[in-house]
JSON list of C-alpha atoms and ligand atoms in Angstrom, two decimals:
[
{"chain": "A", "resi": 1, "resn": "UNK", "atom": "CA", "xyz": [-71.02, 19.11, -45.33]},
{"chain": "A", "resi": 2, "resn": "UNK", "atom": "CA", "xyz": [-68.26, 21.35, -46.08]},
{"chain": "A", "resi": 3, "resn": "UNK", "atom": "CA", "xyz": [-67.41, 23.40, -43.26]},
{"chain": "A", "resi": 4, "resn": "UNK", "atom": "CA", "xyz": [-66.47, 27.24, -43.03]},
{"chain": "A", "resi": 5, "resn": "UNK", "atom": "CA", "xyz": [-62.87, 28.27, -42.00]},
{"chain": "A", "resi": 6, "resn": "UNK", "atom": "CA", "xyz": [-60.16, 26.12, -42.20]},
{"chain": "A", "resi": 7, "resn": "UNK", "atom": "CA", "xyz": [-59.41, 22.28, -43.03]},
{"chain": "A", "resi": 8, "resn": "UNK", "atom": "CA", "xyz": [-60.56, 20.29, -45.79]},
{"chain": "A", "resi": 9, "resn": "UNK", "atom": "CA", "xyz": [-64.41, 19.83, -45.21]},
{"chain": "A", "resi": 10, "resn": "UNK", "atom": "CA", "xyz": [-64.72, 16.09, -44.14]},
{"chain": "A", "resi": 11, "resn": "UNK", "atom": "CA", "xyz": [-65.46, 14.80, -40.79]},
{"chain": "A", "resi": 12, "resn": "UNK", "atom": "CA", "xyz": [-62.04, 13.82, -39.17]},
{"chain": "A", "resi": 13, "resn": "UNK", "atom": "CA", "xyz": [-59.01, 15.02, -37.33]},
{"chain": "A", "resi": 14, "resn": "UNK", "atom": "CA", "xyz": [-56.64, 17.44, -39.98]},
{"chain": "A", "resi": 15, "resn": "UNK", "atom": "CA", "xyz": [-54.06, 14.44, -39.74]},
{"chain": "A", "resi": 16, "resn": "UNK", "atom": "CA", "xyz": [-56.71, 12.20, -41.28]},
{"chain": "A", "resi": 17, "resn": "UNK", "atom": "CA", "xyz": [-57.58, 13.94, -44.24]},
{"chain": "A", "resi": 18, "resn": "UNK", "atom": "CA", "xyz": [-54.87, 12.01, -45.53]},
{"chain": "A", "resi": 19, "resn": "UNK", "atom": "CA", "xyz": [-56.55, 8.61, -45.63]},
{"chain": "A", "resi": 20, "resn": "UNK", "atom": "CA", "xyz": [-59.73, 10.41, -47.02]},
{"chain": "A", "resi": 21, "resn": "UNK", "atom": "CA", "xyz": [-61.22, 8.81, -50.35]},
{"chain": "A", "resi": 22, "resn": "UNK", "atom": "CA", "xyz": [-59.82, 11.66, -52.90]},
{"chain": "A", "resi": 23, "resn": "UNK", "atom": "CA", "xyz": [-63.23, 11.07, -55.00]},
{"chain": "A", "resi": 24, "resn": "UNK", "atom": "CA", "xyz": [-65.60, 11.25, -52.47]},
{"chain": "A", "resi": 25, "resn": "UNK", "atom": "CA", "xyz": [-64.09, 14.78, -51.09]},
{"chain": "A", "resi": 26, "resn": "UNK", "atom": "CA", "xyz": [-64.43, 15.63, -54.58]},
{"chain": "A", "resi": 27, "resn": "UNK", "atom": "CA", "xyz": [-67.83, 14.90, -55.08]},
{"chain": "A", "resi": 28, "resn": "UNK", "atom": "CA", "xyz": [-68.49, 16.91, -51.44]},
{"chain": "A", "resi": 29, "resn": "UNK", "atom": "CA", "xyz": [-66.57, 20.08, -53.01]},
{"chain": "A", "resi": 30, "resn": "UNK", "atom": "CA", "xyz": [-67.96, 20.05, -55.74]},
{"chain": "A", "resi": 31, "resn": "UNK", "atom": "CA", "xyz": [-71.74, 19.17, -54.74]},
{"chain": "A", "resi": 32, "resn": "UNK", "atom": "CA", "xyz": [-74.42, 22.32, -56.31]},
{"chain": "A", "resi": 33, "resn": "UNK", "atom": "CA", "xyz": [-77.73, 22.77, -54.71]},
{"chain": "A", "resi": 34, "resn": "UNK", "atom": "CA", "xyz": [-80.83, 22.32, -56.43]},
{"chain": "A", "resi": 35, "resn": "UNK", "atom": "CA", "xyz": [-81.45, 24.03, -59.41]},
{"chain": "A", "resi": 36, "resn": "UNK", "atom": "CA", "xyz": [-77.82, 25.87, -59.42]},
{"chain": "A", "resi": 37, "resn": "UNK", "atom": "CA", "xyz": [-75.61, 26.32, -62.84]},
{"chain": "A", "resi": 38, "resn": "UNK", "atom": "CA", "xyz": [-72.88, 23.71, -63.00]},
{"chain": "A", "resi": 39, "resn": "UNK", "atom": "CA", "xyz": [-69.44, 24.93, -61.76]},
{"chain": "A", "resi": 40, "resn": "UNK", "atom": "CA", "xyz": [-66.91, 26.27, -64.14]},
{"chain": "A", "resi": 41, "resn": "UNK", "atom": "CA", "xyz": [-63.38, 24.71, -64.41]},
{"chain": "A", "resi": 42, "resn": "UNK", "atom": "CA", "xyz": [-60.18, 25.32, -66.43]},
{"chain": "A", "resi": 43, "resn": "UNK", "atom": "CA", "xyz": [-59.31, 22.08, -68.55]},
{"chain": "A", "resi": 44, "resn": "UNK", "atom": "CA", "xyz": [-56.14, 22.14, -69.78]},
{"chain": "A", "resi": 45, "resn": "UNK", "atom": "CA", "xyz": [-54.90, 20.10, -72.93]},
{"chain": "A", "resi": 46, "resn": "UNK", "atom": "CA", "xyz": [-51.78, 19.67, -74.90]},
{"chain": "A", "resi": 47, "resn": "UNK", "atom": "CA", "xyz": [-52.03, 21.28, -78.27]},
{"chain": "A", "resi": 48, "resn": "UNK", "atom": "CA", "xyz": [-51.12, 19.63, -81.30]},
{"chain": "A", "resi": 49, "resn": "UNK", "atom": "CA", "xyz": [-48.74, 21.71, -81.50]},
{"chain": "A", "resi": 50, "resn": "UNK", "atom": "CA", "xyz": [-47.24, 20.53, -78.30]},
{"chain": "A", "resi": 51, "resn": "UNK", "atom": "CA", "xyz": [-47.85, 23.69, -76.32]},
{"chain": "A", "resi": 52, "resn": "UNK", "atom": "CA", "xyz": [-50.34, 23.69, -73.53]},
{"chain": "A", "resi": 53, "resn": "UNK", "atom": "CA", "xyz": [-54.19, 25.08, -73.77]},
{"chain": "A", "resi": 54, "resn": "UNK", "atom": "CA", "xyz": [-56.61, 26.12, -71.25]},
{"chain": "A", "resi": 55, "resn": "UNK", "atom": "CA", "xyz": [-59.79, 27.24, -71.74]},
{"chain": "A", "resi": 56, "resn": "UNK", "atom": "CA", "xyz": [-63.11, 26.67, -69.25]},
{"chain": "A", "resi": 57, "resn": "UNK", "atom": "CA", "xyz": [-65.61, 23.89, -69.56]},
{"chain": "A", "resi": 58, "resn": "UNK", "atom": "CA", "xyz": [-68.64, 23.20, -67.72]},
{"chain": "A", "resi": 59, "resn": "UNK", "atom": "CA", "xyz": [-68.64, 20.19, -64.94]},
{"chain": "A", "resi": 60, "resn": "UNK", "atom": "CA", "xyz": [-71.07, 18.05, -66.02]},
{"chain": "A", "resi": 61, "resn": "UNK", "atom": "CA", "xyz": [-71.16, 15.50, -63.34]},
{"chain": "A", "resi": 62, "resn": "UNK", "atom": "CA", "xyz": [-69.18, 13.29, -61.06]},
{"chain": "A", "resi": 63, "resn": "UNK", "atom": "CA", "xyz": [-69.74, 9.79, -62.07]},
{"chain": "A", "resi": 64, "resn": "UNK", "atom": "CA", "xyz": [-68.21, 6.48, -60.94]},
{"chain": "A", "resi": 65, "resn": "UNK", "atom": "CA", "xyz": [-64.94, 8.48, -60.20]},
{"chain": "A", "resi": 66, "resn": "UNK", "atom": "CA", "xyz": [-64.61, 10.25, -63.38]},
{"chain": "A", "resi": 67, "resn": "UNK", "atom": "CA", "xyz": [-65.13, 13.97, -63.50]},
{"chain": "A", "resi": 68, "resn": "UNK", "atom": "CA", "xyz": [-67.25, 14.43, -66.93]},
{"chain": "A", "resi": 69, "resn": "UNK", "atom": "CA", "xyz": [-67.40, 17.35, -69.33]},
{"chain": "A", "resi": 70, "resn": "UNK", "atom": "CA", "xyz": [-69.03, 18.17, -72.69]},
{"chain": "A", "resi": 71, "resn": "UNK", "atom": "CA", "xyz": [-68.64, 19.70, -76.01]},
{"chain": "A", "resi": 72, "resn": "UNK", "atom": "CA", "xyz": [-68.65, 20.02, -79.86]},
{"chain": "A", "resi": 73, "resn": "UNK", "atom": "CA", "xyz": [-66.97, 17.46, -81.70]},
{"chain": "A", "resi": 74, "resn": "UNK", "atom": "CA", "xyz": [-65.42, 19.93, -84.14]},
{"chain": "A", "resi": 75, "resn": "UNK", "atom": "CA", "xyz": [-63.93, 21.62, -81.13]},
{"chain": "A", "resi": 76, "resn": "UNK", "atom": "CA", "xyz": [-60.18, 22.00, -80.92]},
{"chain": "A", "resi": 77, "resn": "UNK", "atom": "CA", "xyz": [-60.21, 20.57, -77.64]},
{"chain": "A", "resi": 78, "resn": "UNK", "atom": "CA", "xyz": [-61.39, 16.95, -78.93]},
{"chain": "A", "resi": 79, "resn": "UNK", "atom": "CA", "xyz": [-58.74, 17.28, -81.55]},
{"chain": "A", "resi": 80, "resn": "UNK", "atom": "CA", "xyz": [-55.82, 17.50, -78.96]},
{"chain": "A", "resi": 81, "resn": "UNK", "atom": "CA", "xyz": [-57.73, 14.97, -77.08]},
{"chain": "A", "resi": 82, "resn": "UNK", "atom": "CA", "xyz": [-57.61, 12.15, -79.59]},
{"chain": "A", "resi": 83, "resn": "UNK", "atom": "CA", "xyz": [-54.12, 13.16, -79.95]},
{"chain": "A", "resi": 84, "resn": "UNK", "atom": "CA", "xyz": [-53.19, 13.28, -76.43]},
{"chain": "A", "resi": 85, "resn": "UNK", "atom": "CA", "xyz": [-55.97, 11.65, -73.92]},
{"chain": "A", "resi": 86, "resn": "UNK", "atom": "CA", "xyz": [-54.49, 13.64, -70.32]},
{"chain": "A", "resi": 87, "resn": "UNK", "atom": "CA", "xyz": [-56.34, 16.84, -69.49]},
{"chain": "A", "resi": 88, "resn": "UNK", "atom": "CA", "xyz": [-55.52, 19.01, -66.39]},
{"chain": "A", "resi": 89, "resn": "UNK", "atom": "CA", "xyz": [-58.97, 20.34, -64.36]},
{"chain": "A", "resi": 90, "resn": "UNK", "atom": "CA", "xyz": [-58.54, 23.53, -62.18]},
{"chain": "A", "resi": 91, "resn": "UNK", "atom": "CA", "xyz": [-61.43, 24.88, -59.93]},
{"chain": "A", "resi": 92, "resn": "UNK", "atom": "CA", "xyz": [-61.24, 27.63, -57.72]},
{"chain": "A", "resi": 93, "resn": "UNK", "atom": "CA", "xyz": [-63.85, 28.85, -54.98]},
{"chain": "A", "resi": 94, "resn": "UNK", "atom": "CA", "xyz": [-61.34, 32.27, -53.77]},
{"chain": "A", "resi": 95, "resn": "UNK", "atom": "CA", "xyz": [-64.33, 33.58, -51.78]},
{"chain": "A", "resi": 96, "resn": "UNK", "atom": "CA", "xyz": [-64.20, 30.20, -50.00]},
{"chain": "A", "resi": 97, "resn": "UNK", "atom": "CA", "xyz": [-60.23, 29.80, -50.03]},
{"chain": "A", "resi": 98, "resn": "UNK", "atom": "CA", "xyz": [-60.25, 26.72, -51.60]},
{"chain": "A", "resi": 99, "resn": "UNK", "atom": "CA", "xyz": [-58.88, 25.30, -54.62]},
{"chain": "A", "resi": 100, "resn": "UNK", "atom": "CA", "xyz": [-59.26, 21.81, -56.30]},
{"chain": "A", "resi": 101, "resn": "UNK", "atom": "CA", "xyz": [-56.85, 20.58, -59.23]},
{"chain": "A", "resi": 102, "resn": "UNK", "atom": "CA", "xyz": [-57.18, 16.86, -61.04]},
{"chain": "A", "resi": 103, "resn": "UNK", "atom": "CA", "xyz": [-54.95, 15.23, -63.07]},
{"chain": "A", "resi": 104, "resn": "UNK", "atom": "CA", "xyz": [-56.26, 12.53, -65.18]},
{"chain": "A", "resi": 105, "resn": "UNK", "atom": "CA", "xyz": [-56.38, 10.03, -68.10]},
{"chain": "A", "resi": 106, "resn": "UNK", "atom": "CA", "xyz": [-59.27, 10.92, -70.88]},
{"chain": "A", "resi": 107, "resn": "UNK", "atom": "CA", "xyz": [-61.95, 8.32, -72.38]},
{"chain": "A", "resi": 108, "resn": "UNK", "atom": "CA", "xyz": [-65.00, 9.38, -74.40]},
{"chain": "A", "resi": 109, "resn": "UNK", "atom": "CA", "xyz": [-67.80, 9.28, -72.50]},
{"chain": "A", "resi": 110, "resn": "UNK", "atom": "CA", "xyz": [-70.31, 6.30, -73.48]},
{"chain": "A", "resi": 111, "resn": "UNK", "atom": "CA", "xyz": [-73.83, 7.16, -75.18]},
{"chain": "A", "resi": 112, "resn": "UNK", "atom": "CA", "xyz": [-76.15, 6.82, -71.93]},
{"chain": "A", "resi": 113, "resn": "UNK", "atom": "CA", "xyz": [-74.06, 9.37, -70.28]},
{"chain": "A", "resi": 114, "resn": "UNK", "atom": "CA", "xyz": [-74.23, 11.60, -73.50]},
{"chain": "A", "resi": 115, "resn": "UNK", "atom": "CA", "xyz": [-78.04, 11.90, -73.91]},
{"chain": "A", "resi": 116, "resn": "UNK", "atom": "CA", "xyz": [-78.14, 11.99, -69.73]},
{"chain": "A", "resi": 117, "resn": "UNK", "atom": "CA", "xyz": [-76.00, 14.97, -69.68]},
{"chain": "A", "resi": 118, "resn": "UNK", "atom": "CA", "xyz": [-78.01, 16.57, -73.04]},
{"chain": "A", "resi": 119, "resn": "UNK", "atom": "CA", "xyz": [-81.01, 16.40, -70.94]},
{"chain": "A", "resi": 120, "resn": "UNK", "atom": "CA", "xyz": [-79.94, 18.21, -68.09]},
{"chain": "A", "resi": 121, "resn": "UNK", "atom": "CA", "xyz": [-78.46, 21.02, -69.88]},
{"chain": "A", "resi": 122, "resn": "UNK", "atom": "CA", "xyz": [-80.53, 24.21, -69.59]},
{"chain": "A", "resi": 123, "resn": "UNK", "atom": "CA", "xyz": [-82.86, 24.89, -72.89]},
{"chain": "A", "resi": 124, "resn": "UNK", "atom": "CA", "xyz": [-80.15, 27.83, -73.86]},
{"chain": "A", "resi": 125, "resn": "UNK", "atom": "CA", "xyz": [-77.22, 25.36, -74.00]},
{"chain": "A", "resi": 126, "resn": "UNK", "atom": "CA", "xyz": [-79.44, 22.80, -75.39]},
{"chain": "A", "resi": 127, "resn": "UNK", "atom": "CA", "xyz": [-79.91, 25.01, -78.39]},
{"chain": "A", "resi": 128, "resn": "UNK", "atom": "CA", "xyz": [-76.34, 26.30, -78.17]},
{"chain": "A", "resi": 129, "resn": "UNK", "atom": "CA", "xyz": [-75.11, 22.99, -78.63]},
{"chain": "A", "resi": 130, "resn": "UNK", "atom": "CA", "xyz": [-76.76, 23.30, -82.17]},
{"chain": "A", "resi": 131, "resn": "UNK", "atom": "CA", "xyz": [-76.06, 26.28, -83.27]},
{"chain": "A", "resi": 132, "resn": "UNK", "atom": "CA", "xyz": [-72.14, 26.79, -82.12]},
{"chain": "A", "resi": 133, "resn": "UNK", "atom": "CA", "xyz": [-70.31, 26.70, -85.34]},
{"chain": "A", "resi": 134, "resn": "UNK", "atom": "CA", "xyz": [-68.08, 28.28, -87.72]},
{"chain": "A", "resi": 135, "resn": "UNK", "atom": "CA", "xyz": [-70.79, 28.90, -90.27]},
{"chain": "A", "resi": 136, "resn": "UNK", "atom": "CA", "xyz": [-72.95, 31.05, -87.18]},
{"chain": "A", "resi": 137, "resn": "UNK", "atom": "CA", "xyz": [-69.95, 32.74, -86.04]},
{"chain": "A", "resi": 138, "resn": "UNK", "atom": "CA", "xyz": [-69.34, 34.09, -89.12]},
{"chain": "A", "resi": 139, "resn": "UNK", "atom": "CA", "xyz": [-72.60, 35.89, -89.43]},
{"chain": "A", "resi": 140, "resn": "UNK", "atom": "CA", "xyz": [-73.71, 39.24, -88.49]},
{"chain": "A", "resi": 141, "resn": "UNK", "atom": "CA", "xyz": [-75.16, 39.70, -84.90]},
{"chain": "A", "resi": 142, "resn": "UNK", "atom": "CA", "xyz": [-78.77, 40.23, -86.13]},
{"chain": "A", "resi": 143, "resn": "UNK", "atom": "CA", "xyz": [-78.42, 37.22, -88.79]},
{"chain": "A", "resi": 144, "resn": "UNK", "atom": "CA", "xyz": [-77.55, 35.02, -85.46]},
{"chain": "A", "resi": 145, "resn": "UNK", "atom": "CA", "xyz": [-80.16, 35.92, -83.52]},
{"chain": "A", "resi": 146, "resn": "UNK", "atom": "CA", "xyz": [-82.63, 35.62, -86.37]},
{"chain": "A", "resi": 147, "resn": "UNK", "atom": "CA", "xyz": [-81.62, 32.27, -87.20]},
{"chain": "A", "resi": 148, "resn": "UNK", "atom": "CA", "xyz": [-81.74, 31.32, -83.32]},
{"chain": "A", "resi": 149, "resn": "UNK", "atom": "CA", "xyz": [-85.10, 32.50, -82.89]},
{"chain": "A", "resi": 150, "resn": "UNK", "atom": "CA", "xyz": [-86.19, 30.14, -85.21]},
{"chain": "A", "resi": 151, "resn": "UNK", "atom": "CA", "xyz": [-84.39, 27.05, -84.41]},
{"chain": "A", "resi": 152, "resn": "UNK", "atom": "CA", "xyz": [-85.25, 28.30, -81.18]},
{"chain": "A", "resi": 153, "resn": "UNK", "atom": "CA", "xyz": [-89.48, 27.88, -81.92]},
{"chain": "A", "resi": 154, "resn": "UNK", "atom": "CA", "xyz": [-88.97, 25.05, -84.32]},
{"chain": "A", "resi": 155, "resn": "UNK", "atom": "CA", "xyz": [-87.42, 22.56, -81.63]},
{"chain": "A", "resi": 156, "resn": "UNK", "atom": "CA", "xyz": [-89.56, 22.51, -78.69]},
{"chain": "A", "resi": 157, "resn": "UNK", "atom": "CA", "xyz": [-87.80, 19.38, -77.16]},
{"chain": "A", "resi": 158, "resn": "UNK", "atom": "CA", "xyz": [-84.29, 19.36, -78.81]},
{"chain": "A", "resi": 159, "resn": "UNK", "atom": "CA", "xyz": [-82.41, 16.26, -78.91]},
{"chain": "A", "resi": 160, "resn": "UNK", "atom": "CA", "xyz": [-78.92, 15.78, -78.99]},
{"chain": "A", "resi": 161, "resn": "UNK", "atom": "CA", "xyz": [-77.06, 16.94, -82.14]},
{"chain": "A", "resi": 162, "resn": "UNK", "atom": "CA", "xyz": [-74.30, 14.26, -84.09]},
{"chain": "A", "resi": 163, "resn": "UNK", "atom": "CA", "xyz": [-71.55, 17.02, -83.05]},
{"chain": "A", "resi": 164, "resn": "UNK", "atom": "CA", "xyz": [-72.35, 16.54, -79.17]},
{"chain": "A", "resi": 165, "resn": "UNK", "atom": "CA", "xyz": [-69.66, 14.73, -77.31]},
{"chain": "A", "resi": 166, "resn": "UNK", "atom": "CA", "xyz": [-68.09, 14.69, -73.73]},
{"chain": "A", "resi": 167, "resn": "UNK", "atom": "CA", "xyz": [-65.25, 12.79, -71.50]},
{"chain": "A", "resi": 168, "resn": "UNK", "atom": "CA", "xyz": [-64.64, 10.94, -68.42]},
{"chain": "A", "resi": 169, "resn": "UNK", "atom": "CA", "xyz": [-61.28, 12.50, -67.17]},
{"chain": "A", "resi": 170, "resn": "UNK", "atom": "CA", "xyz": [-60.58, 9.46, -64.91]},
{"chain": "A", "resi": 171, "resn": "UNK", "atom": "CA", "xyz": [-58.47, 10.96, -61.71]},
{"chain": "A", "resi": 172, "resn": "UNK", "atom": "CA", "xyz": [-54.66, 10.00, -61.40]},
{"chain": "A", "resi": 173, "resn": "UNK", "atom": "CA", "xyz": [-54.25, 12.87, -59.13]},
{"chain": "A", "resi": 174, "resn": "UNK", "atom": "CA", "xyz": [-56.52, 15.02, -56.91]},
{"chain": "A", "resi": 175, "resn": "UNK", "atom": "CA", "xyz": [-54.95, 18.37, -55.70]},
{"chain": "A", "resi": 176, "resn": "UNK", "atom": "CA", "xyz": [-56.72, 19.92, -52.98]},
{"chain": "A", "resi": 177, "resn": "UNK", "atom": "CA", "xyz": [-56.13, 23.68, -51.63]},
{"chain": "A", "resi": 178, "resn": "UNK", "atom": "CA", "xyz": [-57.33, 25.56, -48.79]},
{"chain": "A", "resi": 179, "resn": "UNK", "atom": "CA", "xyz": [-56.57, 29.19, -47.68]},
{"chain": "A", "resi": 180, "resn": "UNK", "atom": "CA", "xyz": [-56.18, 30.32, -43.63]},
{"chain": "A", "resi": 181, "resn": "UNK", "atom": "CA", "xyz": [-56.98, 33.70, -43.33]},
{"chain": "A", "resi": 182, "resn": "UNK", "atom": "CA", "xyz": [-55.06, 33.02, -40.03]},
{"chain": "A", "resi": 183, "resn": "UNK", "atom": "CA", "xyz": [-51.99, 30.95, -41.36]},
{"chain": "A", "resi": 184, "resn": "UNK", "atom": "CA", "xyz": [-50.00, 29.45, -44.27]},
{"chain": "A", "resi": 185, "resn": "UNK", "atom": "CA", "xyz": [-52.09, 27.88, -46.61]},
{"chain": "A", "resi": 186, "resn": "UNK", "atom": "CA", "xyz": [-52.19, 24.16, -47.19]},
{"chain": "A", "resi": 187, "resn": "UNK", "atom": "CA", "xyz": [-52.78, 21.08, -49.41]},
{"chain": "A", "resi": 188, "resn": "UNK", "atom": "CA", "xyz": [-53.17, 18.07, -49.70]},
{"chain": "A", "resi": 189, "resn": "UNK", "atom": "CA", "xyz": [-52.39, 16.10, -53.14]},
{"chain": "A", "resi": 190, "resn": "UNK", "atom": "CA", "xyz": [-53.66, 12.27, -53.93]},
{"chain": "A", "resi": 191, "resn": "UNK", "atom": "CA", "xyz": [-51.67, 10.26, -56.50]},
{"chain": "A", "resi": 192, "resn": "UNK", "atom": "CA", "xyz": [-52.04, 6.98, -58.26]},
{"chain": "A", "resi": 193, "resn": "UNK", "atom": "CA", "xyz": [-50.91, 5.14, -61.02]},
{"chain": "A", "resi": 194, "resn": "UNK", "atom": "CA", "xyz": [-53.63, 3.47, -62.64]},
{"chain": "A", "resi": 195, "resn": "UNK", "atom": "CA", "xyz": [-57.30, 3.27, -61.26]},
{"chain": "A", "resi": 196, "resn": "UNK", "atom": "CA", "xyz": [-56.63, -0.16, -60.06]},
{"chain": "A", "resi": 197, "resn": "UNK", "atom": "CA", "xyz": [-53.86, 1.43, -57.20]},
{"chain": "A", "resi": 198, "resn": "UNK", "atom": "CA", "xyz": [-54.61, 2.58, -53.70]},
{"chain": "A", "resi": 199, "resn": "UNK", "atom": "CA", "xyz": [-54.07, 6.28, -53.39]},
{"chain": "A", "resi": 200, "resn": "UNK", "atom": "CA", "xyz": [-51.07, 7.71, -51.91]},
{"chain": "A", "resi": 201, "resn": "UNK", "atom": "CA", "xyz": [-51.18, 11.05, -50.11]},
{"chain": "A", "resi": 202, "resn": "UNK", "atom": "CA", "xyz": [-49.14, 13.85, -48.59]},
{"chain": "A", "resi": 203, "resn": "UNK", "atom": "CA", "xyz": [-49.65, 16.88, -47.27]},
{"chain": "A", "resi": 204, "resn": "UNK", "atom": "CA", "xyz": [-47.66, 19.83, -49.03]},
{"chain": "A", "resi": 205, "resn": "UNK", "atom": "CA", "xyz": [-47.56, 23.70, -48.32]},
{"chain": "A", "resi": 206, "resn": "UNK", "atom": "CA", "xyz": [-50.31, 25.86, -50.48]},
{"chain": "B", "resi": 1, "resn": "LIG", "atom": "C1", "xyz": [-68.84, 30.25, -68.64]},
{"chain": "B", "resi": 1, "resn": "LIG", "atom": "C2", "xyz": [-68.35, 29.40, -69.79]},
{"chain": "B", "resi": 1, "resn": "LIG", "atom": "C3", "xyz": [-68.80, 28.09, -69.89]},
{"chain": "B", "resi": 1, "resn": "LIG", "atom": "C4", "xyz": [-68.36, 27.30, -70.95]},
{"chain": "B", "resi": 1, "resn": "LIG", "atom": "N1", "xyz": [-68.74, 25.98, -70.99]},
{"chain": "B", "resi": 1, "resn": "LIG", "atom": "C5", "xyz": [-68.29, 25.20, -71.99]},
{"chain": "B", "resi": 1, "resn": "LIG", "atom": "C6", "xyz": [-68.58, 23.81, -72.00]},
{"chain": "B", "resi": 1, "resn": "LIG", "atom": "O1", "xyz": [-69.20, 23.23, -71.08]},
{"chain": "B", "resi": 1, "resn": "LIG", "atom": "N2", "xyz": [-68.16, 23.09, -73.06]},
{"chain": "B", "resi": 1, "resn": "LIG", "atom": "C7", "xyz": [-67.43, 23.65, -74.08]},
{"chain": "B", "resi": 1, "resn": "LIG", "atom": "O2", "xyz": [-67.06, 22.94, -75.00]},
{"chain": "B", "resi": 1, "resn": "LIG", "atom": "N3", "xyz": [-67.10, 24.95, -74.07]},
{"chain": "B", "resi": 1, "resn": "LIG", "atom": "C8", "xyz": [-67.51, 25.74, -73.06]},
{"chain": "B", "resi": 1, "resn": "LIG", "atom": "N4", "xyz": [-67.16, 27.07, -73.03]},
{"chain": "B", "resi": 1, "resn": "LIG", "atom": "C9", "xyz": [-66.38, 27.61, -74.15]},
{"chain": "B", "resi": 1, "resn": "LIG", "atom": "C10", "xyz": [-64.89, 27.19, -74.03]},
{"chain": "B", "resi": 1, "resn": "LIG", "atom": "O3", "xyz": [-64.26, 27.97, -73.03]},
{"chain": "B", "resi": 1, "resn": "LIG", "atom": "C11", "xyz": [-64.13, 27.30, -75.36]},
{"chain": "B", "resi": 1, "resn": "LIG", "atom": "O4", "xyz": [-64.16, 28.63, -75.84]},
{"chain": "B", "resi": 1, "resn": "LIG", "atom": "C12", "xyz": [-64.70, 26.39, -76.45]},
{"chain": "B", "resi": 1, "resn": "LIG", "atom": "O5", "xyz": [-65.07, 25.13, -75.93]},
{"chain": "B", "resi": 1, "resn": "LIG", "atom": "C13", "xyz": [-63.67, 26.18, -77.58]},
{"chain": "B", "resi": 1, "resn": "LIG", "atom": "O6", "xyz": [-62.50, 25.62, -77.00]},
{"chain": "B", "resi": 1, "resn": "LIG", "atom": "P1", "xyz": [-61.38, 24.87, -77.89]},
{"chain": "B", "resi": 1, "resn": "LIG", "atom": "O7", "xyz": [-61.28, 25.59, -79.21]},
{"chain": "B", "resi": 1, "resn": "LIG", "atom": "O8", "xyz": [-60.14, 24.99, -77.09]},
{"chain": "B", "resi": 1, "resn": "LIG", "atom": "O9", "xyz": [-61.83, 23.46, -78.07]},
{"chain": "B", "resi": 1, "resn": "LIG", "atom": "C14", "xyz": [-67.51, 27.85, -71.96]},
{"chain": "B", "resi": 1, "resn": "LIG", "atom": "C15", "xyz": [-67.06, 29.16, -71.81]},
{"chain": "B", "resi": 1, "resn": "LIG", "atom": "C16", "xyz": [-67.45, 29.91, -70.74]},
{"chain": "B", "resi": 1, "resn": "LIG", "atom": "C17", "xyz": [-66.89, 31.32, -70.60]}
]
């Protein structure tokens, strides 16, 4: 359980959060109750370009240590992506004072997590993820919602379109951020190399 007020939510003395498993405080942060929207975070990509992007993504799921997210293949994100496989993840709770940042490599996500993470997409984004492009942008409001009414009763049980894609940003660095209405703030940041390293940790002001 993640507990109210200060310190980072696990079980254990506030000197011990330091040998804490990065991904499993993750997963507790993160965690939604029944039936709740997924939690919004800013991913961050390099443009091909070379200057930075943000924009907000849905968090699928925690996996196997990976934090997974999905979108369109046409998408500028998967563009930069293919380029440059590193993303950047921000989430914030403010009302909670707490803050959660990940730094990671990114692999495309394999086919049974794909048509998993299709399914448990509400009905709206199931549809979205069909209807999302440049040709549906482009029309007028009343066109759209014409044409989405009737994609809308023609596919009672959608499947996943050919453009639907996600990633596995596998963690190289875990970032995590609490407020103290009381005191300074504080975090603590988890680093490794490669997935096959231990973690190393320190504590750092907020
Ligand atoms: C609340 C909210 C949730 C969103 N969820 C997603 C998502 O899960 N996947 C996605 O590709 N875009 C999502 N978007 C849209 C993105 O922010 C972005 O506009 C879109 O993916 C195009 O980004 P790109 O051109 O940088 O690739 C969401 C936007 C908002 C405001």
């Amino acid at each position: 359980m993640i507990t109210a007020g200060t310190g980072f939510g696990v079980d254990c003395a506030p000197e011990d959060v330091l040998t804490v498993d990065p991904v499993t405080l993750a997963t507790m942060w993160t965690r939604r109750p029944e039936g709740a929207s997924p939690l919004l975070m800013a991913l961050a990509t390099t443009g091909t370009d070379g200057y930075p992007r943000v924009r907000h993504v849905l968090l699928t799921e925690i996996d196997d240590g990976a934090l997974y997210f999905h979108t369109d293949s046409r998408s500028d994100k998967v563009a930069e992506l293919a380029a440059s496989p590193r993303a950047c993840l921000s989430i914030p709770w403010p009302a909670d004072g707490r803050q959660l940042g990940v730094v990671g490599d990114v692999q495309t996500a394999d086919d049974t997590e794909l048509r998993r993470a299709y399914e448990a997409r509400s009905r709206y984004l199931k549809l979205l993820a069909w209807l999302n492009d440049a040709e549906h942008a482009a029309l007028p409001p009343a066109t759209r919602h014409e044409r989405w009414a009737a994609f809308d009763a023609g596919h009672p049980n959608p499947q996943p379109p050919s453009t639907w894609t996600g990633f596995a940003v596998i963690p190289r660095e875990f970032t995590f951020w609490r407020g103290d209405p009381d005191g300074p703030s504080q975090r603590v940041r988890f680093r490794r190399k490669t997935p096959r390293d231990e973690w190393m940790s320190q504590i750092l002001p907020g």
